[in-house]
């Protein structure tokens, strides 16, 4: 676990998860103590596979840096959040908050109770001009899922921000002398964040062009899997400069570089379009561009953008104002400086030097903060409880003598009442005996309407006209009940005799005939046996209703020709398993097949309460 003065920051990108351990330095600076990153595999657009990979990545990084159970601030990639910039007239703080909430309802494409959102003033109103605010929101369910994964690492989430805003903070910290308009180009795996920084002003836009777009283009052009295309891009990929520059001597590599160039040309077009929009909103044209992000290291990307944009392009150095600790490999971290902007920007929140402070609050953090607010009141309440306990302690000593005298009196009365207790116990035993005799009778009375309810329930599960039941038969211990009890087949149908199913095995001892344990349902279906699965899914939806969905027939395996190997071996399996028998299509019949289900009742039905169940 990190000490209280240290800072732990986490950046979760589309294809890279990075973790840093820092501490405050002299003069308001920062010192990088440790740094690690973990590459995620696969297509970053496949969101379903990301959470398990992020969980493994965070756990591995926490273990490597030795910061388990530390407080952490983490950032999300720009495309995960919804960002808008809002202009408002000069208003007091209370009215501004109401106006921003109204604008949030109008701009965020989700109900506000389903998102975590925050806003930050960017430009103050001056001389009648409008003030400008940044509004950021993210779906609560996505945020809570990610927070839960991080907390299992284990880390204690303290706050959440988004990558474009923390990069803005890192840039202002690293280049405080720059006042002219600068463009920070954060080229990620899935998207590229364009961040215009002009003094205190900031404007961001996330565009769907990144490293994964080039990999997908290579995969499509050369007809290879995404993973192979990614590996080939890392090994031999670069941006073709075209024109007077000579092509690579390897035709395959030269062709790949042109595919990458086409994708980066789309990036240049989006940069030009966004720059135009920013200038129309009152901003200036950027003087210098800075590259950062995992995909910005693509060879010749800086030269390509320098030629296309027409301004100086250099790599962003997030460690320009950060000292490096002795445990950090200076050469390695220097080559990674352009990837550390988010981690440095997050750390600035703890030192109070961040210009942009967006706070997206997950549910677990909200509860934790609520507890912190209540802590003083809880301490006062605890002190009051302790004082009360001390007062009761003094009272207890005084009351002990009185209690002893009362105890002796009660002991005498206990001896007197013990005789009555024996009589009450005997009466209770008699009452229980009567109840035991009456319970079967009560069950039989309830069973009078049970069959009607069961028939109605089964009928509701047969959807459409492709499946119907022809006969229902009560079973006891897996064996049809004796006809001489008047409880034979409840529905006669001549087709049942032609079902062709094997006979049930008969037990050595006759099972009890006054209790129904299973219901056997015979039926027919048209088309194919696939229609049976609809009936089975209907039963599964409400847990089987009256029935316990067990996969084994009460009569056991009998060599049915439709049994699977698992059923014949008696291995436990999912319902219906061996409790279902099917006869497929026969020629000359008006149906496609016949089936039989043995359904175990959750509560047996007693048919004759006067008869005792014989021992088997």
Coordinates of C-alpha atoms in Angstrom, one line a residue:
X1 CA 0.0 0.0 0.0
X2 CA 1.3 3.5 -0.9
X3 CA 1.9 6.0 1.9
X4 CA -0.6 8.8 2.6
X5 CA 1.5 11.5 0.9
X6 CA 1.8 9.6 -2.4
X7 CA -0.5 9.8 -5.4
X8 CA -1.8 6.8 -7.5
X9 CA -3.3 7.5 -10.9
X10 CA -4.8 5.2 -13.4
X11 CA -5.6 5.7 -17.1
X12 CA -7.9 3.3 -18.9
X13 CA -7.5 3.7 -22.7
X14 CA -9.0 1.6 -25.5
X15 CA -5.9 -0.6 -25.9
X16 CA -3.7 0.4 -23.0
X17 CA -4.1 0.5 -19.2
X18 CA -1.4 2.5 -17.4
X19 CA -0.7 3.0 -13.7
X20 CA 1.6 5.5 -12.0
X21 CA 2.8 6.1 -8.5
X22 CA 3.8 9.7 -7.8
X23 CA 4.4 12.1 -4.9
X24 CA 4.3 15.9 -4.5
X25 CA 7.7 17.5 -5.1
X26 CA 9.3 20.7 -4.0
X27 CA 7.7 24.0 -5.2
X28 CA 4.4 22.4 -6.2
X29 CA 6.1 19.9 -8.6
X30 CA 5.6 16.1 -8.9
X31 CA 8.0 13.2 -8.6
X32 CA 7.3 10.0 -10.6
X33 CA 8.2 7.0 -8.4
X34 CA 6.9 4.1 -10.5
X35 CA 5.2 3.6 -13.8
X36 CA 3.8 0.5 -15.7
X37 CA 1.5 -0.1 -18.5
X38 CA -0.5 -3.1 -19.9
X39 CA -1.5 -3.6 -23.5
X40 CA -5.0 -5.0 -24.2
X41 CA -5.3 -7.5 -27.0
X42 CA -8.0 -7.7 -29.7
X43 CA -10.1 -5.1 -31.4
X44 CA -10.7 -2.1 -29.1
X45 CA -14.2 -1.7 -30.5
X46 CA -15.2 -5.1 -29.0
X47 CA -16.6 -3.6 -25.8
X48 CA -17.8 -7.0 -24.5
X49 CA -14.3 -8.4 -24.1
X50 CA -12.8 -5.2 -22.5
X51 CA -14.0 -5.5 -18.9
X52 CA -12.4 -8.9 -18.2
X53 CA -9.1 -7.7 -19.8
X54 CA -9.2 -4.4 -17.8
X55 CA -9.7 -6.4 -14.6
X56 CA -6.7 -8.5 -15.3
X57 CA -4.6 -5.5 -16.4
X58 CA -5.4 -3.4 -13.3
X59 CA -4.8 -6.3 -10.9
X60 CA -1.4 -7.1 -12.6
X61 CA -0.3 -3.4 -12.5
X62 CA -1.4 -3.0 -8.8
X63 CA 0.6 -6.1 -7.9
X64 CA 3.7 -4.9 -9.9
X65 CA 3.7 -1.4 -8.3
X66 CA 2.8 -2.6 -4.8
X67 CA 0.0 -0.1 -4.4
X68 CA -2.9 -2.4 -3.3
X69 CA -5.7 -0.7 -1.2
X70 CA -4.4 2.8 -2.2
X71 CA -6.7 5.6 -3.1
X72 CA -6.8 6.1 -6.9
X73 CA -8.0 8.6 -9.4
X74 CA -8.7 7.3 -12.9
X75 CA -9.5 8.7 -16.3
X76 CA -11.6 7.4 -19.2
X77 CA -11.0 7.8 -22.9
X78 CA -12.7 10.7 -24.6
X79 CA -15.2 8.6 -26.6
X80 CA -16.6 7.0 -23.4
X81 CA -17.9 10.4 -22.2
X82 CA -20.4 13.0 -23.7
X83 CA -18.8 16.5 -23.9
X84 CA -20.4 19.8 -24.8
X85 CA -19.4 23.4 -24.5
X86 CA -22.1 25.8 -23.4
X87 CA -22.2 29.6 -23.5
X88 CA -24.2 31.5 -20.9
X89 CA -24.9 35.1 -20.0
X90 CA -23.3 36.6 -16.9
X91 CA -25.3 35.1 -14.0
X92 CA -24.8 34.5 -10.3
X93 CA -23.7 31.0 -9.2
X94 CA -27.1 29.8 -8.2
X95 CA -28.7 30.8 -11.5
X96 CA -25.8 29.4 -13.4
X97 CA -26.2 26.0 -11.8
X98 CA -29.9 26.0 -12.8
X99 CA -29.1 27.0 -16.3
X100 CA -26.4 24.4 -16.7
X101 CA -28.8 21.7 -15.4
X102 CA -31.4 22.8 -18.0
X103 CA -28.8 22.8 -20.8
X104 CA -27.7 19.3 -19.6
X105 CA -31.3 18.0 -20.0
X106 CA -31.4 19.5 -23.5
X107 CA -27.9 18.2 -24.7
X108 CA -27.3 14.9 -22.9
X109 CA -29.1 12.1 -24.9
X110 CA -30.0 10.2 -21.7
X111 CA -32.2 10.9 -18.7
X112 CA -30.1 12.8 -16.1
X113 CA -30.8 10.2 -13.4
X114 CA -29.0 7.6 -15.7
X115 CA -25.8 9.6 -16.0
X116 CA -23.0 11.0 -13.9
X117 CA -22.3 14.6 -15.0
X118 CA -20.3 17.7 -14.0
X119 CA -19.4 21.0 -15.4
X120 CA -16.5 23.5 -15.2
X121 CA -16.3 27.2 -16.1
X122 CA -13.7 27.8 -18.9
X123 CA -14.0 31.5 -19.7
X124 CA -15.5 34.0 -17.3
X125 CA -18.0 36.7 -18.7
X126 CA -16.2 40.0 -19.3
X127 CA -17.7 43.3 -20.4
X128 CA -21.0 41.8 -21.4
X129 CA -19.5 38.8 -23.1
X130 CA -20.9 35.3 -22.4
X131 CA -19.2 32.9 -20.0
X132 CA -18.2 29.4 -21.4
X133 CA -18.7 26.1 -19.6
X134 CA -17.6 22.6 -20.3
X135 CA -20.3 19.9 -19.7
X136 CA -19.2 16.2 -19.3
X137 CA -21.4 13.2 -18.8
X138 CA -21.1 9.4 -18.8
X139 CA -23.7 6.6 -18.3
X140 CA -23.8 5.5 -14.7
X141 CA -24.0 1.8 -15.4
X142 CA -20.8 1.9 -17.5
X143 CA -19.0 4.0 -14.8
X144 CA -20.2 1.7 -12.0
X145 CA -19.1 -1.4 -13.9
X146 CA -15.6 0.0 -14.4
X147 CA -15.4 1.3 -10.8
X148 CA -16.3 -2.2 -9.5
X149 CA -13.5 -3.8 -11.6
X150 CA -11.0 -1.3 -10.2
X151 CA -12.1 -1.7 -6.6
X152 CA -11.6 -5.5 -6.9
X153 CA -7.9 -4.9 -7.8
X154 CA -8.0 -3.8 -5.0
X155 CA -7.9 0.0 -5.2
X156 CA -10.2 2.6 -3.5
X157 CA -11.6 4.9 -6.2
X158 CA -11.4 8.5 -5.1
X159 CA -12.4 10.3 -8.3
X160 CA -13.0 10.0 -12.1
X161 CA -12.1 12.3 -14.9
X162 CA -12.0 12.1 -18.7
X163 CA -8.8 12.0 -20.8
X164 CA -9.2 15.3 -22.8
X165 CA -9.6 17.4 -19.6
X166 CA -6.7 15.8 -17.7
X167 CA -4.5 16.2 -20.8
X168 CA -5.4 19.9 -20.8
X169 CA -4.3 20.1 -17.2
X170 CA -1.0 18.3 -18.0
X171 CA -0.3 20.6 -20.9
X172 CA -0.9 23.8 -18.8
X173 CA 1.4 22.3 -16.1
X174 CA 4.2 21.3 -18.6
X175 CA 4.1 24.4 -20.8
X176 CA 3.0 27.3 -18.6
X177 CA 4.8 29.8 -20.8
X178 CA 2.7 29.1 -23.9
X179 CA -0.3 31.5 -24.3
X180 CA -0.9 31.2 -28.1
X181 CA -3.3 28.6 -29.4
X182 CA -1.9 25.1 -29.4
X183 CA -3.4 21.9 -30.7
X184 CA -2.9 18.7 -28.7
X185 CA -3.5 15.6 -30.9
X186 CA -4.1 12.5 -28.7
X187 CA -4.1 9.6 -31.2
X188 CA -5.5 6.6 -29.4
X189 CA -6.4 3.1 -30.5
X190 CA -10.1 3.7 -31.1
X191 CA -10.4 7.5 -31.4
X192 CA -8.3 10.7 -31.6
X193 CA -9.0 13.6 -29.2
X194 CA -8.3 17.0 -30.6
X195 CA -7.7 19.5 -27.8
X196 CA -7.4 23.2 -28.6
X197 CA -5.7 25.1 -25.8
X198 CA -5.6 28.9 -25.9
X199 CA -4.7 30.5 -22.6
X200 CA -7.5 29.5 -20.1
X201 CA -9.7 28.5 -23.0
X202 CA -10.1 24.8 -24.1
X203 CA -12.1 23.1 -26.8
X204 CA -12.2 19.3 -27.4
X205 CA -13.6 17.0 -30.0
X206 CA -13.3 13.2 -30.2
X207 CA -13.1 11.8 -33.8
X208 CA -13.5 8.0 -34.7
X209 CA -10.0 7.7 -36.4
X210 CA -7.2 6.0 -34.5
X211 CA -4.7 3.2 -34.5
X212 CA -7.5 0.5 -34.7
X213 CA -8.7 2.2 -37.9
X214 CA -5.4 1.7 -39.6
X215 CA -5.2 -1.9 -38.4
X216 CA -8.7 -2.6 -39.8
X217 CA -7.7 -1.1 -43.1
X218 CA -4.6 -3.3 -43.2
X219 CA -6.7 -6.4 -42.3
X220 CA -9.2 -5.6 -45.0
X221 CA -6.7 -4.8 -47.7
X222 CA -4.5 -7.8 -47.1
X223 CA -7.3 -10.2 -46.0
X224 CA -5.8 -11.2 -42.7
X225 CA -7.2 -11.4 -39.1
X226 CA -7.2 -8.2 -37.0
X227 CA -4.6 -9.6 -34.6
X228 CA -2.2 -10.4 -37.4
X229 CA -2.7 -7.0 -39.0
X230 CA -1.9 -5.3 -35.7
X231 CA 1.3 -7.3 -35.3
X232 CA 2.4 -6.5 -38.8
X233 CA 1.6 -2.8 -38.3
X234 CA 3.7 -2.7 -35.1
X235 CA 6.6 -4.5 -36.8
X236 CA 6.8 -2.9 -40.3
X237 CA 4.2 -0.1 -40.4
X238 CA 4.8 3.5 -41.1
X239 CA 3.1 6.4 -42.8
X240 CA 4.0 6.8 -46.4
X241 CA 5.1 10.4 -47.1
X242 CA 4.5 10.0 -50.9
X243 CA 5.7 12.6 -53.4
X244 CA 9.4 12.8 -53.8
X245 CA 10.1 10.3 -51.1
X246 CA 11.2 6.8 -52.2
X247 CA 9.0 3.8 -51.5
X248 CA 10.2 1.0 -49.3
X249 CA 12.1 -1.7 -51.2
X250 CA 9.6 -4.4 -49.9
X251 CA 6.5 -4.1 -52.1
X252 CA 4.3 -5.5 -49.3
X253 CA 5.5 -3.0 -46.7
X254 CA 5.3 -0.2 -49.3
X255 CA 1.6 -1.1 -50.0
X256 CA 0.9 -1.2 -46.2
X257 CA 2.4 2.2 -45.7
X258 CA 0.0 3.6 -48.4
X259 CA -3.0 2.0 -46.6
X260 CA -1.9 3.7 -43.4
X261 CA -1.4 7.0 -45.2
X262 CA -5.0 6.9 -46.5
X263 CA -6.3 6.4 -43.0
X264 CA -4.1 9.3 -41.7
X265 CA -5.4 11.4 -44.5
X266 CA -8.9 11.0 -43.0
X267 CA -7.4 12.2 -39.7
X268 CA -6.0 15.3 -41.3
X269 CA -9.4 16.1 -42.9
X270 CA -11.0 15.9 -39.4
X271 CA -8.3 18.1 -37.9
X272 CA -8.9 20.7 -40.6
X273 CA -12.7 20.6 -40.1
X274 CA -12.5 20.9 -36.3
X275 CA -10.0 23.8 -36.6
X276 CA -12.5 25.6 -38.8
X277 CA -15.3 25.0 -36.3
X278 CA -13.1 26.2 -33.4
X279 CA -12.2 29.4 -35.3
X280 CA -15.8 30.1 -36.1
X281 CA -16.6 29.8 -32.4
X282 CA -14.1 32.7 -31.7
X283 CA -10.9 30.8 -31.3
X284 CA -7.5 31.3 -33.1
X285 CA -5.7 29.1 -35.5
X286 CA -3.2 26.8 -33.7
X287 CA 0.4 27.8 -33.9
X288 CA 2.0 24.5 -32.8
X289 CA 0.6 21.0 -32.6
X290 CA 1.7 18.4 -30.1
X291 CA 1.3 14.6 -30.5
X292 CA 0.5 12.2 -27.7
X293 CA -1.3 8.9 -27.2
X294 CA -0.3 5.3 -27.9
X295 CA -0.8 5.4 -31.7
X296 CA 1.1 8.7 -32.1
X297 CA 4.4 6.7 -32.1
X298 CA 3.6 5.4 -35.6
X299 CA 6.8 6.2 -37.7
X300 CA 6.6 9.3 -39.9
X301 CA 3.2 10.3 -38.5
X302 CA 4.7 13.6 -37.1
X303 CA 6.3 14.4 -40.5
X304 CA 3.1 13.6 -42.3
X305 CA 1.0 15.9 -40.1
X306 CA 3.6 18.6 -40.2
X307 CA 3.3 18.6 -44.0
X308 CA -0.5 18.4 -44.1
X309 CA -1.4 20.8 -41.3
X310 CA 1.3 23.3 -42.2
X311 CA 2.4 24.1 -38.7
X312 CA 5.2 22.8 -36.5
X313 CA 4.3 19.4 -35.0
X314 CA 6.3 17.9 -32.0
X315 CA 5.7 15.2 -29.4
X316 CA 4.1 16.3 -26.1
X317 CA 6.5 15.9 -23.2
X318 CA 4.3 15.3 -20.1
X319 CA 7.4 14.9 -17.9
X320 CA 8.8 18.3 -18.7
X321 CA 8.0 19.6 -15.2
X322 CA 8.0 16.2 -13.4
X323 CA 11.1 14.8 -11.6
X324 CA 11.9 11.1 -12.0
X325 CA 12.6 8.9 -9.0
X326 CA 15.6 6.5 -8.7
X327 CA 13.4 3.4 -9.3
X328 CA 12.3 4.5 -12.8
X329 CA 14.4 3.7 -15.9
X330 CA 15.0 7.1 -17.3
X331 CA 15.5 5.9 -20.9
X332 CA 12.3 3.9 -21.0
X333 CA 10.2 6.6 -19.4
X334 CA 11.6 9.3 -21.7
X335 CA 10.5 7.3 -24.7
X336 CA 7.0 7.0 -23.1
X337 CA 6.7 10.7 -22.0
X338 CA 4.0 11.4 -24.7
X339 CA 1.9 8.6 -23.1
X340 CA 2.0 9.9 -19.5
X341 CA -0.2 13.1 -20.0
X342 CA -3.3 11.5 -18.4
X343 CA -1.4 10.2 -15.4
X344 CA 0.3 13.5 -14.7
X345 CA -2.9 15.5 -15.3
X346 CA -4.8 13.3 -12.8
X347 CA -2.0 13.7 -10.2
X348 CA -2.4 17.5 -10.4
X349 CA -5.9 17.2 -8.9
X350 CA -4.2 16.1 -5.6
X351 CA -1.8 19.0 -5.6
X352 CA -4.5 21.6 -6.3
X353 CA -2.8 22.8 -9.6
X354 CA -5.4 21.6 -12.1
X355 CA -7.2 24.3 -14.1
X356 CA -10.0 21.9 -15.2
X357 CA -11.6 19.9 -12.3
X358 CA -14.2 17.6 -13.7
X359 CA -15.5 15.2 -11.0
X360 CA -17.7 12.2 -12.3
X361 CA -18.9 10.4 -9.2
X362 CA -19.5 6.6 -9.3
X363 CA -22.2 5.2 -6.9
X364 CA -19.5 3.7 -4.6
X365 CA -17.6 6.9 -4.3
X366 CA -20.8 8.9 -3.6
X367 CA -21.6 6.5 -0.7
X368 CA -18.1 6.8 0.6
X369 CA -18.1 10.6 0.5
X370 CA -21.5 10.6 2.3
X371 CA -20.0 8.5 5.1
X372 CA -17.1 10.9 5.3
X373 CA -19.5 13.8 5.7
X374 CA -21.4 12.0 8.4
X375 CA -18.2 10.9 10.3
X376 CA -18.2 13.8 12.8
X377 CA -21.8 13.3 13.7
X378 CA -21.2 9.5 14.1
X379 CA -18.3 10.3 16.4
X380 CA -20.4 12.6 18.5
X381 CA -23.2 9.9 18.6
X382 CA -20.6 7.3 19.7
X383 CA -19.4 9.5 22.5
X384 CA -23.0 10.0 23.7
X385 CA -23.6 6.2 23.6
X386 CA -20.4 5.6 25.6
X387 CA -21.5 8.2 28.2
X388 CA -24.9 6.5 28.4
X389 CA -23.2 3.1 28.9
X390 CA -21.1 4.4 31.7
X391 CA -24.2 5.8 33.4
X392 CA -25.9 2.5 33.1
X393 CA -22.8 0.8 34.5
X394 CA -23.1 2.8 37.8
X395 CA -26.8 2.0 37.8
X396 CA -26.2 -1.7 37.3
X397 CA -23.9 -2.0 40.3
X398 CA -26.6 -0.5 42.5
X399 CA -29.3 -2.6 41.0
X400 CA -27.4 -5.9 41.3
X401 CA -28.4 -6.3 45.0
X402 CA -32.1 -5.7 44.2
X403 CA -31.9 -8.2 41.3
X404 CA -30.5 -10.9 43.6
X405 CA -33.4 -10.6 46.0
X406 CA -35.9 -10.7 43.1
X407 CA -34.1 -13.8 41.7
X408 CA -34.7 -15.7 44.9
X409 CA -38.4 -14.9 44.8
X410 CA -38.7 -15.9 41.2
X411 CA -36.9 -19.2 41.9
X412 CA -39.7 -20.1 44.4
X413 CA -42.4 -19.2 41.9
X414 CA -40.6 -21.2 39.2
X415 CA -40.8 -24.4 41.3
X416 CA -44.5 -23.8 41.7
X417 CA -45.1 -23.2 38.0
X418 CA -43.0 -26.1 36.8
X419 CA -45.9 -28.5 37.6
X420 CA -48.2 -26.5 35.2
X421 CA -45.4 -26.6 32.6
X422 CA -45.5 -30.4 32.4
X423 CA -49.3 -30.4 31.8
X424 CA -49.0 -27.7 29.1
X425 CA -46.3 -29.8 27.3
X426 CA -48.5 -32.9 27.4
X427 CA -51.4 -30.9 25.9
X428 CA -49.1 -29.5 23.2
X429 CA -48.0 -33.0 22.2
X430 CA -51.6 -34.1 21.9
X431 CA -52.4 -31.1 19.8
X432 CA -49.5 -31.9 17.5
X433 CA -50.7 -35.5 17.1
X434 CA -54.1 -34.3 16.0
X435 CA -52.4 -31.9 13.6
X436 CA -50.3 -34.7 12.1
X437 CA -53.5 -36.7 11.5
X438 CA -55.3 -33.8 9.9
X439 CA -52.5 -32.6 7.6
X440 CA -53.1 -35.4 4.9
X441 CA -56.8 -34.6 5.0
X442 CA -56.0 -30.9 4.4
X443 CA -53.7 -31.8 1.6
X444 CA -56.3 -33.9 -0.1
X445 CA -58.9 -31.2 0.1
X446 CA -56.5 -28.8 -1.5
X447 CA -55.8 -31.4 -4.2
X448 CA -59.4 -31.3 -5.4
X449 CA -58.7 -28.2 -7.3
X450 CA -55.0 -28.9 -8.0
X451 CA -55.6 -30.9 -11.2
X452 CA -57.7 -28.1 -12.7
X453 CA -54.9 -25.6 -11.9
X454 CA -52.2 -28.0 -13.3
X455 CA -54.2 -28.5 -16.5
X456 CA -54.7 -24.7 -16.9
X457 CA -51.0 -24.1 -16.3
X458 CA -49.9 -26.7 -18.8
X459 CA -52.4 -25.5 -21.4
X460 CA -51.0 -21.9 -21.1
X461 CA -47.5 -23.2 -22.0
X462 CA -48.5 -24.8 -25.3
X463 CA -48.2 -21.9 -27.7
X464 CA -49.5 -22.0 -31.2
X465 CA -51.0 -25.0 -33.0
X466 CA -47.8 -26.9 -33.7
X467 CA -47.9 -28.8 -30.3
X468 CA -50.7 -30.2 -28.2
X469 CA -51.1 -32.8 -25.4
X470 CA -53.3 -35.8 -25.8
X471 CA -53.1 -37.6 -22.5
X472 CA -52.1 -36.8 -18.9
X473 CA -51.3 -39.7 -16.5
X474 CA -50.6 -39.5 -12.7
X475 CA -47.5 -41.4 -11.4
X476 CA -46.5 -42.6 -8.0
X477 CA -42.9 -43.3 -7.5
X478 CA -42.4 -43.2 -11.3
X479 CA -45.1 -45.9 -11.9
X480 CA -48.6 -45.3 -13.2
X481 CA -51.2 -45.5 -10.5
X482 CA -53.5 -48.6 -10.3
X483 CA -56.7 -48.3 -12.3
X484 CA -58.7 -49.9 -9.5
X485 CA -58.3 -46.6 -7.5
X486 CA -60.1 -44.8 -10.2
X487 CA -57.0 -42.7 -10.9
X488 CA -55.9 -44.2 -14.2
X489 CA -55.2 -42.1 -17.4
X490 CA -56.9 -38.7 -17.1
X491 CA -57.3 -38.4 -20.9
X492 CA -57.8 -41.3 -23.3
X493 CA -56.4 -41.2 -26.8
X494 CA -55.9 -44.0 -29.2
X495 CA -52.6 -42.5 -30.4
X496 CA -50.9 -43.1 -27.1
X497 CA -50.9 -46.8 -27.6
X498 CA -48.9 -46.3 -30.7
X499 CA -46.3 -44.1 -29.1
X500 CA -43.8 -47.0 -29.1
X501 CA -42.0 -46.0 -25.9
X502 CA -40.3 -48.6 -23.7
X503 CA -42.2 -49.9 -20.6
X504 CA -41.2 -48.4 -17.3
X505 CA -39.3 -50.7 -14.9
X506 CA -41.3 -52.0 -12.1
X507 CA -39.9 -51.8 -8.5
X508 CA -39.5 -54.8 -6.3
X509 CA -41.9 -53.3 -3.8
X510 CA -45.2 -51.7 -4.7
X511 CA -45.0 -47.9 -4.3
X512 CA -47.7 -46.1 -2.2
X513 CA -50.9 -45.6 -4.1
X514 CA -52.4 -42.7 -2.2
X515 CA -49.8 -40.1 -3.3
X516 CA -49.2 -38.7 -6.8
X517 CA -45.5 -37.7 -7.2
X518 CA -45.3 -37.1 -11.0
X519 CA -47.5 -36.1 -13.9
X520 CA -46.8 -37.8 -17.2
X521 CA -47.8 -35.7 -20.3
X522 CA -48.2 -37.3 -23.7
X523 CA -48.5 -35.1 -26.8
X524 CA -48.0 -34.6 -30.5
X525 CA -46.3 -32.0 -32.6
X526 CA -46.1 -30.8 -36.2
X527 CA -43.1 -29.7 -38.3
X528 CA -40.0 -30.7 -36.3
X529 CA -39.2 -31.4 -32.7
X530 CA -37.7 -27.9 -32.4
X531 CA -41.2 -26.7 -31.4
X532 CA -40.7 -28.6 -28.1
X533 CA -38.0 -26.2 -27.0
X534 CA -40.6 -23.3 -27.0
X535 CA -42.7 -25.3 -24.5
X536 CA -39.6 -26.1 -22.4
X537 CA -38.5 -22.5 -22.4
X538 CA -42.1 -21.4 -21.3
X539 CA -41.7 -23.8 -18.3
X540 CA -38.3 -22.6 -17.4
X541 CA -39.4 -18.9 -17.3
X542 CA -41.3 -19.3 -14.1
X543 CA -39.2 -22.1 -12.6
X544 CA -41.5 -24.9 -13.7
X545 CA -44.6 -23.6 -11.8
X546 CA -46.1 -26.7 -10.1
X547 CA -43.2 -28.8 -11.3
X548 CA -39.6 -29.4 -10.2
X549 CA -37.6 -29.4 -13.5
X550 CA -35.3 -32.5 -13.0
X551 CA -33.5 -34.0 -15.9
X552 CA -34.0 -37.7 -14.9
X553 CA -37.1 -39.7 -15.5
X554 CA -38.6 -41.1 -12.2
X555 CA -38.4 -44.6 -13.7
X556 CA -34.7 -44.3 -14.5
X557 CA -32.9 -44.9 -17.9
X558 CA -34.6 -47.6 -20.0
X559 CA -32.6 -47.7 -23.2
X560 CA -34.8 -45.2 -25.0
X561 CA -33.5 -44.8 -28.5
X562 CA -33.6 -41.0 -28.2
X563 CA -31.3 -40.9 -25.1
X564 CA -27.9 -39.2 -25.3
X565 CA -24.8 -40.8 -24.0
X566 CA -24.9 -38.7 -20.8
X567 CA -28.6 -39.7 -20.2
X568 CA -27.9 -43.4 -20.6
X569 CA -25.0 -43.1 -18.2
X570 CA -27.1 -41.4 -15.6
X571 CA -24.9 -38.3 -15.4
X572 CA -26.6 -35.1 -14.1
X573 CA -27.6 -32.7 -16.9
X574 CA -29.9 -29.8 -17.6
X575 CA -33.6 -30.4 -17.9
X576 CA -35.4 -32.0 -19.7
X577 CA -32.7 -34.6 -20.2
X578 CA -34.0 -38.2 -19.6
X579 CA -37.4 -36.9 -18.5
X580 CA -38.4 -36.3 -22.1
X581 CA -39.0 -38.9 -24.8
X582 CA -39.5 -38.2 -28.5
X583 CA -40.8 -40.2 -31.4
X584 CA -39.9 -38.4 -34.7
X585 CA -41.9 -38.4 -37.9
X586 CA -43.7 -41.5 -39.1
X587 CA -45.2 -41.8 -42.6
X588 CA -49.0 -41.9 -42.9
X589 CA -49.6 -40.0 -39.7
X590 CA -51.3 -36.5 -39.5
X591 CA -48.5 -35.2 -37.3
X592 CA -44.7 -35.0 -37.3
X593 CA -44.0 -36.7 -34.0
X594 CA -45.0 -37.6 -30.5
X595 CA -43.4 -36.8 -27.2
X596 CA -43.7 -37.7 -23.5
X597 CA -42.6 -35.6 -20.5
X598 CA -42.3 -36.9 -16.9
X599 CA -42.8 -33.8 -14.7
X600 CA -42.1 -34.1 -10.9
X601 CA -44.5 -32.3 -8.7
X602 CA -43.0 -29.9 -6.2
X603 CA -45.7 -30.9 -3.7
X604 CA -47.2 -34.4 -3.9
X605 CA -51.0 -34.8 -4.2
X606 CA -52.6 -37.2 -1.6
X607 CA -55.6 -39.0 -3.1
X608 CA -56.7 -40.8 0.0
X609 CA -55.8 -39.3 3.4
X610 CA -57.3 -42.2 5.3
X611 CA -54.7 -44.6 3.9
X612 CA -51.2 -44.5 5.4
X613 CA -48.3 -44.5 3.1
X614 CA -46.7 -48.0 3.2
X615 CA -43.0 -48.4 3.7
X616 CA -41.0 -49.2 0.5

